[in-house]
Short mmCIF file of C-alpha atoms in Angstrom, two decimals:
data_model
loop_
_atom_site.label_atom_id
_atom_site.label_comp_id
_atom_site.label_asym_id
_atom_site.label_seq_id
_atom_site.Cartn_x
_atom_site.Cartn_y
_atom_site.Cartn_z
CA UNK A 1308 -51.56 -105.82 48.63
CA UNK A 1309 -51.48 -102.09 48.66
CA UNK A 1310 -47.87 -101.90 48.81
CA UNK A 1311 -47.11 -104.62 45.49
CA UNK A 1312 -49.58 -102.38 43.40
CA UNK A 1313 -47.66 -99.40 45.09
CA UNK A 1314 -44.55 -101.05 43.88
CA UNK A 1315 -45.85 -102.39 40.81
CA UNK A 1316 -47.18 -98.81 39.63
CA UNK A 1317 -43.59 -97.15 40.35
CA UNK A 1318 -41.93 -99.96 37.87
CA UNK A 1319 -44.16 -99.05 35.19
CA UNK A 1320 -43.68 -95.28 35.43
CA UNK A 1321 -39.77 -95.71 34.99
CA UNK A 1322 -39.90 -97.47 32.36
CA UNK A 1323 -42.17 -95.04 30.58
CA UNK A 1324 -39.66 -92.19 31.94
CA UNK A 1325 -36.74 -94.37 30.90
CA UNK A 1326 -38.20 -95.00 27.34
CA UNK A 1327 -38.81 -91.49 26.62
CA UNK A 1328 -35.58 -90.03 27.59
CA UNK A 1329 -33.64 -92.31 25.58
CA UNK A 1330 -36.17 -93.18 22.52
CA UNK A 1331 -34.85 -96.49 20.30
CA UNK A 1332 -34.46 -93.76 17.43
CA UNK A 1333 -32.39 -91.25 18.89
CA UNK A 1334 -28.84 -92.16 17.76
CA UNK A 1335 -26.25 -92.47 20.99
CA UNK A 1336 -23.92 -89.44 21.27
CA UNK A 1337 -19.89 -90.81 22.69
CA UNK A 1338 -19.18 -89.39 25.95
CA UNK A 1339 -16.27 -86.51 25.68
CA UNK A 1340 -13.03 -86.71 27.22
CA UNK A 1341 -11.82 -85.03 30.58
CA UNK A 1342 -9.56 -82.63 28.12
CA UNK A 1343 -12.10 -81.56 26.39
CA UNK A 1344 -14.70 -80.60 29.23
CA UNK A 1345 -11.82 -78.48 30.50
CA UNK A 1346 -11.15 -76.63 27.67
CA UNK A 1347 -14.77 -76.17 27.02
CA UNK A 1348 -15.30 -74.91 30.53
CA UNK A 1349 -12.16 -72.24 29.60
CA UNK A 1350 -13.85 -71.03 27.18
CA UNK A 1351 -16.74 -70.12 28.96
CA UNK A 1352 -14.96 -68.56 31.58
CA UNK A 1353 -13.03 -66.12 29.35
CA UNK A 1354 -16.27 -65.36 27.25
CA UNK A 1355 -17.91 -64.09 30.88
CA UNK A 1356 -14.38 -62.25 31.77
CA UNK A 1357 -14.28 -60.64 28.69
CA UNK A 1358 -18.15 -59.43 28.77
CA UNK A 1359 -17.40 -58.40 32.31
CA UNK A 1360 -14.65 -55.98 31.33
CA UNK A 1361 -16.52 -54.62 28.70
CA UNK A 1362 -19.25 -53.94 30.51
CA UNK A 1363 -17.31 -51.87 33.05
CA UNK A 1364 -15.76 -49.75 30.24
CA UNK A 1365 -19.40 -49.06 29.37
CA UNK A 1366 -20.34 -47.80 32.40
CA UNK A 1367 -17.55 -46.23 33.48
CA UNK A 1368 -17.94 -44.46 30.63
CA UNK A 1369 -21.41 -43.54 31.22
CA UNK A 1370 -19.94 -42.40 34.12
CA UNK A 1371 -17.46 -39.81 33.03
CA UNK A 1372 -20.06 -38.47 30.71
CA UNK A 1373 -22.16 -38.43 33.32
CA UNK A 1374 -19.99 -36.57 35.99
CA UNK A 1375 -18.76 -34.05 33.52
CA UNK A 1376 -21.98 -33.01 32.81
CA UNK A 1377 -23.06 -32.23 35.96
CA UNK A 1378 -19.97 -30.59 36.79
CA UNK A 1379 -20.94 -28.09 33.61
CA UNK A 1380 -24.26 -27.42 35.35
CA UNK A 1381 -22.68 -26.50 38.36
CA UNK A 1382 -20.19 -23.67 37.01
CA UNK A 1383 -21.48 -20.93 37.03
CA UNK A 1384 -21.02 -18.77 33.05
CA UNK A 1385 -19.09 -15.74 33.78
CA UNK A 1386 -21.05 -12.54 32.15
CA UNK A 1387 -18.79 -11.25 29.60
CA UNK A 1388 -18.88 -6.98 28.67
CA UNK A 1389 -20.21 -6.37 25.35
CA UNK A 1390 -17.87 -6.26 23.00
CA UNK A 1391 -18.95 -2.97 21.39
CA UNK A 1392 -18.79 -1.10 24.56
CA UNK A 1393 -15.35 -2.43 25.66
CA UNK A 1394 -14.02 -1.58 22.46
CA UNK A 1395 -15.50 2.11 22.87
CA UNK A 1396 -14.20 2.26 26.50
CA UNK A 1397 -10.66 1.26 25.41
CA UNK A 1398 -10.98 3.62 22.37
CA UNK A 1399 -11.67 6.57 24.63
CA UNK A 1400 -9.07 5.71 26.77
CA UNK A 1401 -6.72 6.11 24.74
CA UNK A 1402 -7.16 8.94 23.18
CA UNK A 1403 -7.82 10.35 26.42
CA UNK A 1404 -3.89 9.16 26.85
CA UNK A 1405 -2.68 10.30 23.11
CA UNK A 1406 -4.25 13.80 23.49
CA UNK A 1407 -2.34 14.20 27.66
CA UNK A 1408 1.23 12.73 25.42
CA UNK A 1409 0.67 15.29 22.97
CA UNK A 1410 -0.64 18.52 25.43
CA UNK A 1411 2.43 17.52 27.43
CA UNK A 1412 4.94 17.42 24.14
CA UNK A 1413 7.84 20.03 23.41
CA UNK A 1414 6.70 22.39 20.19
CA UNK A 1415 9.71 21.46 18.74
CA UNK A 1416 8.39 17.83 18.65
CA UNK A 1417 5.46 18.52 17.22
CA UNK A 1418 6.12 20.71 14.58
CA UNK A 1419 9.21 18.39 13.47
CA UNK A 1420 6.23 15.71 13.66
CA UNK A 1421 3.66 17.53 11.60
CA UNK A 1422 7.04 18.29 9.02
CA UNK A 1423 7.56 14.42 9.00
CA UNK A 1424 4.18 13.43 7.94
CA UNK A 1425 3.47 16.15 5.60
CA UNK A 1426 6.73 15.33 4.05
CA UNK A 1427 8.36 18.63 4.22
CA UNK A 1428 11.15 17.17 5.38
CA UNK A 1429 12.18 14.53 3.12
CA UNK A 1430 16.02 12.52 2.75
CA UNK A 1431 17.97 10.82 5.26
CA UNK A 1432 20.04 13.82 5.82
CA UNK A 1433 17.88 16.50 6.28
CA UNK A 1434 15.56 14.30 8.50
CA UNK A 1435 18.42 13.18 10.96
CA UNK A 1436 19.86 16.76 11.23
CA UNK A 1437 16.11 18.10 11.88
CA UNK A 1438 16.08 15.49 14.86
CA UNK A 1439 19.72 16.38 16.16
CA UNK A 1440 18.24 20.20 16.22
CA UNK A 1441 15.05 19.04 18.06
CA UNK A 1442 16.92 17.20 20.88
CA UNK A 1443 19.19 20.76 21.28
CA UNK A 1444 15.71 22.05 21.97
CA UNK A 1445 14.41 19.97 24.22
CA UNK A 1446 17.85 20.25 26.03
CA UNK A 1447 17.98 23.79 25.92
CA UNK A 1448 14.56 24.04 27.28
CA UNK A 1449 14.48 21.80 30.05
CA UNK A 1450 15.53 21.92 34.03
CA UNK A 1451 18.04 19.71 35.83
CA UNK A 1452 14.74 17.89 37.26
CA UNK A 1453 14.14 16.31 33.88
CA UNK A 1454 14.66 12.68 33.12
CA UNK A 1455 16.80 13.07 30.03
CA UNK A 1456 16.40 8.97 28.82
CA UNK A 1457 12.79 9.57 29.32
CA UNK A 1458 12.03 13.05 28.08
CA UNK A 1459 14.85 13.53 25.44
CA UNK A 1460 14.64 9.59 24.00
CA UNK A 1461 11.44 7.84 25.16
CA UNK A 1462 8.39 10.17 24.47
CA UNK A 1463 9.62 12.24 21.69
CA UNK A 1464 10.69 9.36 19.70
CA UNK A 1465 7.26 7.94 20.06
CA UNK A 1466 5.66 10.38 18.85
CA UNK A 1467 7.72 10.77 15.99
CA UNK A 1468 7.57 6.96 14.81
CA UNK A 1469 3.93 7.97 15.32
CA UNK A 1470 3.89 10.72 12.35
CA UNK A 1471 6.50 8.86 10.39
CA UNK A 1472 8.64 5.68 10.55
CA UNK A 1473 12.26 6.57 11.81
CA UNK A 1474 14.48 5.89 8.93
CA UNK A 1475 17.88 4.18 9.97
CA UNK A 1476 20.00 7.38 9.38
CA UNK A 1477 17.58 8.89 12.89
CA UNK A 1478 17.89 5.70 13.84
CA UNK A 1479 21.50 5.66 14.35
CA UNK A 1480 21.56 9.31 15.22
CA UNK A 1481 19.82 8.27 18.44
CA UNK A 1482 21.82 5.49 19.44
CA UNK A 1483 24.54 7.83 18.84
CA UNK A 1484 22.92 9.83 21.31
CA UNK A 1485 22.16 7.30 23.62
CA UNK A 1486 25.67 6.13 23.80
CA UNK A 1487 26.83 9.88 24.76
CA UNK A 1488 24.42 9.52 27.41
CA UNK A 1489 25.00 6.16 28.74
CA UNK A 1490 28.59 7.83 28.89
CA UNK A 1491 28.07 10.51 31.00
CA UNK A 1492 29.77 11.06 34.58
CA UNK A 1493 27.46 9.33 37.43
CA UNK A 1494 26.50 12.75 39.53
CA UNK A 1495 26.86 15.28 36.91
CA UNK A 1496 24.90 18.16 37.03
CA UNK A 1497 22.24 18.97 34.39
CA UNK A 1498 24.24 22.30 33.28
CA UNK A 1499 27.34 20.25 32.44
CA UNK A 1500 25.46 17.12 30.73
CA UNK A 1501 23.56 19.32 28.75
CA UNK A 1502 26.43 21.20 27.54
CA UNK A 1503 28.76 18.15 26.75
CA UNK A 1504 25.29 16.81 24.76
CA UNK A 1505 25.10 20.19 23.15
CA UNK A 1506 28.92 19.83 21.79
CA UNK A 1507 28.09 16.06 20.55
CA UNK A 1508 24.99 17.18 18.84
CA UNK A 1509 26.79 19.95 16.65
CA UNK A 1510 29.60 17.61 16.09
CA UNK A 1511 27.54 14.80 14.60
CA UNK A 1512 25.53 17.22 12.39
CA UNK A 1513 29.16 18.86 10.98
CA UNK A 1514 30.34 14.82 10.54
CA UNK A 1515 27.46 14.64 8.47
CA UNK A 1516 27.76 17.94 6.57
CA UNK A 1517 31.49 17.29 6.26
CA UNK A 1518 30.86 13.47 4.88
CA UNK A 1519 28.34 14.94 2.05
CA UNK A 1520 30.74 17.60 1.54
CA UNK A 1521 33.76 15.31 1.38
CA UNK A 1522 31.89 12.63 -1.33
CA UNK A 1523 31.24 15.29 -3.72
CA UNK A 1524 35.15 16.87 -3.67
CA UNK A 1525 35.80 12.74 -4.23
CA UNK A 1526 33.57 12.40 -6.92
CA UNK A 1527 34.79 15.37 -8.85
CA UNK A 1528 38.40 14.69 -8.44
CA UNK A 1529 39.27 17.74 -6.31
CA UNK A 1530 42.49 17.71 -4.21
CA UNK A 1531 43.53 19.45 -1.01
CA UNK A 1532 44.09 22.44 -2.43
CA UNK A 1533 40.59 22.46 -4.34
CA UNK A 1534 42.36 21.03 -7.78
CA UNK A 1535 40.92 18.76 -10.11
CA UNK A 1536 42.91 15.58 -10.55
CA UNK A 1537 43.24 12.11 -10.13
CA UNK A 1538 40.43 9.30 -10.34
CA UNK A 1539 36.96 11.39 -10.78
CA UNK A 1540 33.41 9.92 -11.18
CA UNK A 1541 32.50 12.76 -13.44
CA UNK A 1542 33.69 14.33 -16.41
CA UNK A 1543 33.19 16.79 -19.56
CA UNK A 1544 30.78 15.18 -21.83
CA UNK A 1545 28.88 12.76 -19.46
CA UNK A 1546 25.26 12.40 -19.87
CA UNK A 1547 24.18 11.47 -15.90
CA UNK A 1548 21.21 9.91 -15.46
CA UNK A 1549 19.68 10.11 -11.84
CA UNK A 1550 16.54 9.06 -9.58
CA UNK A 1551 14.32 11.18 -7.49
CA UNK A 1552 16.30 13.45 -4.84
CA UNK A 1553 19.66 12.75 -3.43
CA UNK A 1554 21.15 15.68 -1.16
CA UNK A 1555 25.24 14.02 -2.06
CA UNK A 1556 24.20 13.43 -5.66
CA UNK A 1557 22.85 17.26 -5.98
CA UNK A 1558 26.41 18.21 -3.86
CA UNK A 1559 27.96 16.37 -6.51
CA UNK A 1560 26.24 18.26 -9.48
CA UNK A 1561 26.65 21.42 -7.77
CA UNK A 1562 30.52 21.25 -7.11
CA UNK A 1563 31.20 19.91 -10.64
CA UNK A 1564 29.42 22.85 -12.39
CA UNK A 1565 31.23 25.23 -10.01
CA UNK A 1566 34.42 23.80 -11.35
CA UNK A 1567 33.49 24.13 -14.98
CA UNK A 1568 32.81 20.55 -15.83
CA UNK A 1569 30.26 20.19 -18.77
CA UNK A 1570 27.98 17.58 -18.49
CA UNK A 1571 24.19 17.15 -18.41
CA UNK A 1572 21.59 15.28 -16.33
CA UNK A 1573 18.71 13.47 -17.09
CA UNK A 1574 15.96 13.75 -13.75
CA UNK A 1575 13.91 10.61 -13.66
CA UNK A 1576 11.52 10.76 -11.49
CA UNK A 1577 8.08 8.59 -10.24
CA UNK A 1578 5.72 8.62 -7.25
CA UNK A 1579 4.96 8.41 -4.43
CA UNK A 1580 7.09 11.90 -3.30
CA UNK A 1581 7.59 13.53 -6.82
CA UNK A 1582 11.32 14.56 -5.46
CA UNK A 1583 12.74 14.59 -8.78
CA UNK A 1584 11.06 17.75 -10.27
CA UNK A 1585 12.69 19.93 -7.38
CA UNK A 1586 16.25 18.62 -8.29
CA UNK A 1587 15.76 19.15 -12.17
CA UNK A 1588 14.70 22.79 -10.78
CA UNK A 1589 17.39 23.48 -8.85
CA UNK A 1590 19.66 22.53 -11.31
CA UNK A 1591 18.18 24.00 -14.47
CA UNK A 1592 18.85 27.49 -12.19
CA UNK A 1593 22.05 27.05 -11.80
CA UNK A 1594 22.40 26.47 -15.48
CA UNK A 1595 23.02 22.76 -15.67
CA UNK A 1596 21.13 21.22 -18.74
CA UNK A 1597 18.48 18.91 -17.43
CA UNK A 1598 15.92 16.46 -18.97
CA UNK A 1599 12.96 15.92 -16.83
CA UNK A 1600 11.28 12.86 -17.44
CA UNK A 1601 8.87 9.55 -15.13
CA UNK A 1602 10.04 6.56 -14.80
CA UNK A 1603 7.94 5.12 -17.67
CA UNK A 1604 10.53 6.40 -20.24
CA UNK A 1605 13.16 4.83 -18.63
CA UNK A 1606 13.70 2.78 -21.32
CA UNK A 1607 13.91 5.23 -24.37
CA UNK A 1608 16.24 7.84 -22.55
CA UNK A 1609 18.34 5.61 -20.52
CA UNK A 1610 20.49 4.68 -24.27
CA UNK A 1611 21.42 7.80 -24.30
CA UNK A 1612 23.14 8.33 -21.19
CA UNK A 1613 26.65 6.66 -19.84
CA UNK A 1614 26.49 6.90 -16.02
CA UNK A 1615 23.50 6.14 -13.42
CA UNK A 1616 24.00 8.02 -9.96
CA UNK A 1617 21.30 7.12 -7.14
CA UNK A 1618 21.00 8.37 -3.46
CA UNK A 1619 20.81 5.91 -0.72
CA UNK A 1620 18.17 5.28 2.17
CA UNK A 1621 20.32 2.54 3.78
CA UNK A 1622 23.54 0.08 2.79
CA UNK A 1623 22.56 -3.31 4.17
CA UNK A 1624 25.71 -5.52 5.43
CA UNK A 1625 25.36 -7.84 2.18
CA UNK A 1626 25.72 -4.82 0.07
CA UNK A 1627 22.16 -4.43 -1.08
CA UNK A 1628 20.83 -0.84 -1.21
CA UNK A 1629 17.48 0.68 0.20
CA UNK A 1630 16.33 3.78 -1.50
CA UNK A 1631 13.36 5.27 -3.03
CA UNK A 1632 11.14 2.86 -4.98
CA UNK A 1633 12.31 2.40 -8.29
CA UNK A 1634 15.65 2.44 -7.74
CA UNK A 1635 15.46 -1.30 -7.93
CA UNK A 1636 14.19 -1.05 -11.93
CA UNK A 1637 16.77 1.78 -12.28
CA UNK A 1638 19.87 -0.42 -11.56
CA UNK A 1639 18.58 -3.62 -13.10
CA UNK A 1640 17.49 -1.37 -16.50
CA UNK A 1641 21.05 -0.09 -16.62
CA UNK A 1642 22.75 -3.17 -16.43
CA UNK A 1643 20.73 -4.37 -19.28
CA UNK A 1644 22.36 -1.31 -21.06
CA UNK A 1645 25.72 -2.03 -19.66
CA UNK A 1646 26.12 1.15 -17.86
CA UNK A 1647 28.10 1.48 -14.66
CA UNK A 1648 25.83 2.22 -11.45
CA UNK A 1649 27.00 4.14 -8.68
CA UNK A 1650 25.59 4.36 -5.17
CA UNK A 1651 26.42 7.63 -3.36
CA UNK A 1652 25.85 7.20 0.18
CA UNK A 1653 27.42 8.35 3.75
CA UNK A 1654 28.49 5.29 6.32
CA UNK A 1655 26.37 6.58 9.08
CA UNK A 1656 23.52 4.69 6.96
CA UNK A 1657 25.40 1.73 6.76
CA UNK A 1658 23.05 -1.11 8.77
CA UNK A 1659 24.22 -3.72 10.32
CA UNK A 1660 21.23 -6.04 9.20
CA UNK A 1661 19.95 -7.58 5.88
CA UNK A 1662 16.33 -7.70 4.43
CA UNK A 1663 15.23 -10.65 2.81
CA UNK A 1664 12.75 -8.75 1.05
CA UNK A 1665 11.08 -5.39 0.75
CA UNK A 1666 7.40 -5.44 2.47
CA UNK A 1667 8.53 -6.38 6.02
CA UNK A 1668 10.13 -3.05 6.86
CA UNK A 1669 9.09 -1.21 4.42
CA UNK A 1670 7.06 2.33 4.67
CA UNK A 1671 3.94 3.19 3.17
CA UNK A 1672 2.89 6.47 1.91
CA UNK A 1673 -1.09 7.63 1.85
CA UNK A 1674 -2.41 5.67 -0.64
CA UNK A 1675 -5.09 8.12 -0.94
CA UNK A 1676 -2.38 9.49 -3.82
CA UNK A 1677 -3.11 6.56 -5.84
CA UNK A 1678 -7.06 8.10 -5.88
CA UNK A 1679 -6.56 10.93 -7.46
CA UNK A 1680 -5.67 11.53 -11.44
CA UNK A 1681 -3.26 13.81 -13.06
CA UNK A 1682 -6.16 16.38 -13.46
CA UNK A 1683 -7.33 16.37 -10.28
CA UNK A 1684 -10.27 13.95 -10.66
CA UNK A 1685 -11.14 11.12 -8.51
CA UNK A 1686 -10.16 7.74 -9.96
CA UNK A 1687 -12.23 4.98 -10.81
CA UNK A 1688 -10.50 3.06 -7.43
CA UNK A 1689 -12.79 5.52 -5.25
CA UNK A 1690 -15.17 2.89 -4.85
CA UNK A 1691 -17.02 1.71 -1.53
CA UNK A 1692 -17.75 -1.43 -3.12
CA UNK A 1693 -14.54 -2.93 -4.45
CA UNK A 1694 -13.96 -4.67 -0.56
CA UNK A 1695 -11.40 -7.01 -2.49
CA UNK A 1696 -9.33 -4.18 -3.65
CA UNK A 1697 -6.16 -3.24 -1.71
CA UNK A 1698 -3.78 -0.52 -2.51
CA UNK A 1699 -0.15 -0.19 -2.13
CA UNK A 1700 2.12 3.09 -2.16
CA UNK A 1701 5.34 1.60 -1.12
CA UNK A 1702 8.41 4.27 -0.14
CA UNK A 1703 10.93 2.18 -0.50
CA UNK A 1704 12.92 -0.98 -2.56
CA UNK A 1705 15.78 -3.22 -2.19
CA UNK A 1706 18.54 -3.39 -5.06
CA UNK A 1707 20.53 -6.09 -5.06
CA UNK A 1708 24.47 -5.76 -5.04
CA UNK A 1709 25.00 -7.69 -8.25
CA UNK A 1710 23.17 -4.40 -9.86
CA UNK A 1711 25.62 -1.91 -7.95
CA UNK A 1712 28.96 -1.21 -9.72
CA UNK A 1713 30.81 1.03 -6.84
CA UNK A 1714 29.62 2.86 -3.21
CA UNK A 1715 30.55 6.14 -3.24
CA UNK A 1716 31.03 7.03 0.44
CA UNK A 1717 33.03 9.80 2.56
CA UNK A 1718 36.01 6.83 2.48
CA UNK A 1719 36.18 7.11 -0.89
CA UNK A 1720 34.37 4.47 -3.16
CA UNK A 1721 34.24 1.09 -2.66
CA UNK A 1722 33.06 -2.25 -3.94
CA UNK A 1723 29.20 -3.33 -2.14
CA UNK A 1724 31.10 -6.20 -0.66
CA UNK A 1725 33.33 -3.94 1.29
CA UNK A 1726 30.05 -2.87 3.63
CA UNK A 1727 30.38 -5.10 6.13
CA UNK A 1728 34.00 -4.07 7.03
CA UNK A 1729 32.74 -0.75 7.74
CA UNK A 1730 30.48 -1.57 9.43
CA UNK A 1731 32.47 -3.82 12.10
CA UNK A 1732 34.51 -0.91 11.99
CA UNK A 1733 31.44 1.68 13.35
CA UNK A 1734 30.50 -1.09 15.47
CA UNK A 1735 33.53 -1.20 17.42
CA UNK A 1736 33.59 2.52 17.23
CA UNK A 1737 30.30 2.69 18.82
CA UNK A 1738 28.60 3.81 15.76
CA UNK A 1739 30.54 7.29 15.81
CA UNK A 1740 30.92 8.38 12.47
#
């Protein structure tokens, strides 16, 4: 009995479990293929791959952060000086250095460096024959223990560029130099060297005495025999208008009058130097009739002249000229007048470089000048406050060779196109003049 009501009981319960699983109302769902249960399962599998992979970016991630962190903590921060008393250290320093250079320097040095920034020695010429005297002191004064590349080039030079920049007429005066010295005899003694140095010296000063000399006989037309002739750049009547200071162009005046030629200058002249009023001067003395005028009446006196003469700093290899600033407005004003321009200038300024324009190598003079006013008062530019105002005293511009008729050299004159020959020329010379 106890087992048929067991198994009675257990019929009854699955049909109850039966009936509720499958209710009559639920509608019957079709069984899905083998296909699809395998692309189902797929699907799955590359969902969990791809939430794998992405969480072991994440945490290697976590990681790296992590790790570099830690290795932050470990280094140690180096103590770095203050910069204030570094920069007072290093200041001291050298000084310390610049005051044992100059203690140590020849007195020819210095004085030619207190000349050079005072400007008592102004002009290519009269700067690079001032140097060529300084090295025959330094080689006059020193003993056969001396190194001559360090003591006659290095040093000196350096203290020079110091006081003023070396303008490329020094400039090639020292290579010229250089290249006698490169040239000596391995094992001469110092008595010898210096007095084969001594000869080159006073050689290259007389070139350049003799090349100024030989530009102004040109100019005026003189012959062999001291004769006016031939093709001359000046003549009776001429009206010559010039800029600032030019030792060949003041040879030139100077010869002319001497031979009786009547002409007249007009002296334009401009900051930052002021050359100009010692030229109209000199040549009011000797009786030459002069105007003396700034560049700011350029325009109303340049009509009435029929030639423009200007000095020379430097003749780049493309023809364009470096002189005194101004010169640039000079040239271009005269060609709006039609007159002819003419460059006077000896080859051993010839450069073998161009400038593409006029601030790179250009030199600056105190622009303290520009604070002060005709009468001596301070200008309105003295002023602590203006931190937005800069000031510019440039030295020197760059004329183009389109504004330059003819180059009056030592060669006789020439076209600005015909630089660059002489120049190869020097080159292959070894810049000898």
């Amino acid at each position: 009995l106890k087992l048929q009501f067991l198994y009675f009981i257990g019929c009854k319960m699955s049909e109850h479990g039966s009936e509720a699983r499958t209710p009559a109302s639920a509608p019957s769902v079709p069984e899905k293929s083998k296909a699809e249960l395998r692309r189902e399962r797929a699907a799955i599998q590359e969902a969990q791959r791809e939430a794998k992979r992405l969480k072991n970016e994440e945490a290697a991630r976590v990681k790296a952060a992590g790790g570099g962190q830690e290795k932050k903590k470990k280094e140690v921060p180096k103590k770095k000086p203050e910069p204030a008393k570094e920069e007072k250290k290093e200041k001291v320093v050298k000084k310390k250095k610049k005051k044992d250079d100059v203690a140590s320097m020849h007195p020819s040095v210095l004085r030619l460096g207190e000349q050079y920034r005072e400007h008592s020695i102004i002009g290519g010429n009269a700067r690079c024959i001032a140097l060529m005297k300084c090295f025959k002191d330094l080689l006059n004064d020193y003993n056969d223990d001396v190194n001559l590349k360090d003591n006659l080039f290095r040093k000196p030079i350096s203290y020079l560029t110091g006081c003023r920049k070396i303008s490329k007429s020094m400039g090639n005066g020292i290579n010229y130099l250089k290249s006698k010295v490169n040239d000596l005899p391995k094992g001469i003694n110092y008595v010898d060297a210096r007095e084969i140095l001594l000869a080159d010296i006073d050689m290259y000063i007389d070139a350049i005495l003799m090349a100024v000399k030989t530009i102004a006989e040109k100019c005026v037309g003189l012959d062999n025999k001291g004769r006016r002739g031939g093709e001359h750049q000046i003549k009776d009547g001429d009206v010559i208008l010039t800029y600032a200071r030019s030792n060949a162009i003041e040879w030139v005046f100077r010869l002319a009058h001497s031979k009786k030629v009547n002409f007249s200058v007009v002296a334009v002249d401009s900051r930052p130097l002021h050359e100009g009023k010692q030229l109209a001067l000199t040549l009011a003395g000797l009786g030459i009739p002069t105007t003396y005028c700034l560049l700011n009446s350029l325009s109303t006196l340049l009509p009435k002249c029929n030639k423009v003469f200007v000095g020379a700093s430097t003749m780049l290899t493309n023809g364009s000229l470096v002189s005194r600033t101004g010169t640039s407005m000079i040239a271009m004003m005269a060609k709006h007048f039609s007159l002819p321009v003419l460059c006077f200038c000896e080859t051993y300024k010839f450069a073998d470089n161009v400038w593409l324009g006029c601030l790179t190598n250009n030199e600056e003079a105190d622009t303290s000048d520009l604070m002060t006013l005709m009468d001596g008062q301070e200008s309105p530019l003295v002023d602590e406050e203006q931190d937005k105002l800069k000031l510019a005293n440039y030295m020197y511009d760059l004329t183009p060779a389109e504004n330059i008729d003819m180059v009056v050299t030592e060669l006789g004159p020439m076209h600005p196109t015909s630089v660059p020959v002489i120049v190869r020329e020097r080159i292959d010379k070894g810049h000898e003049i």
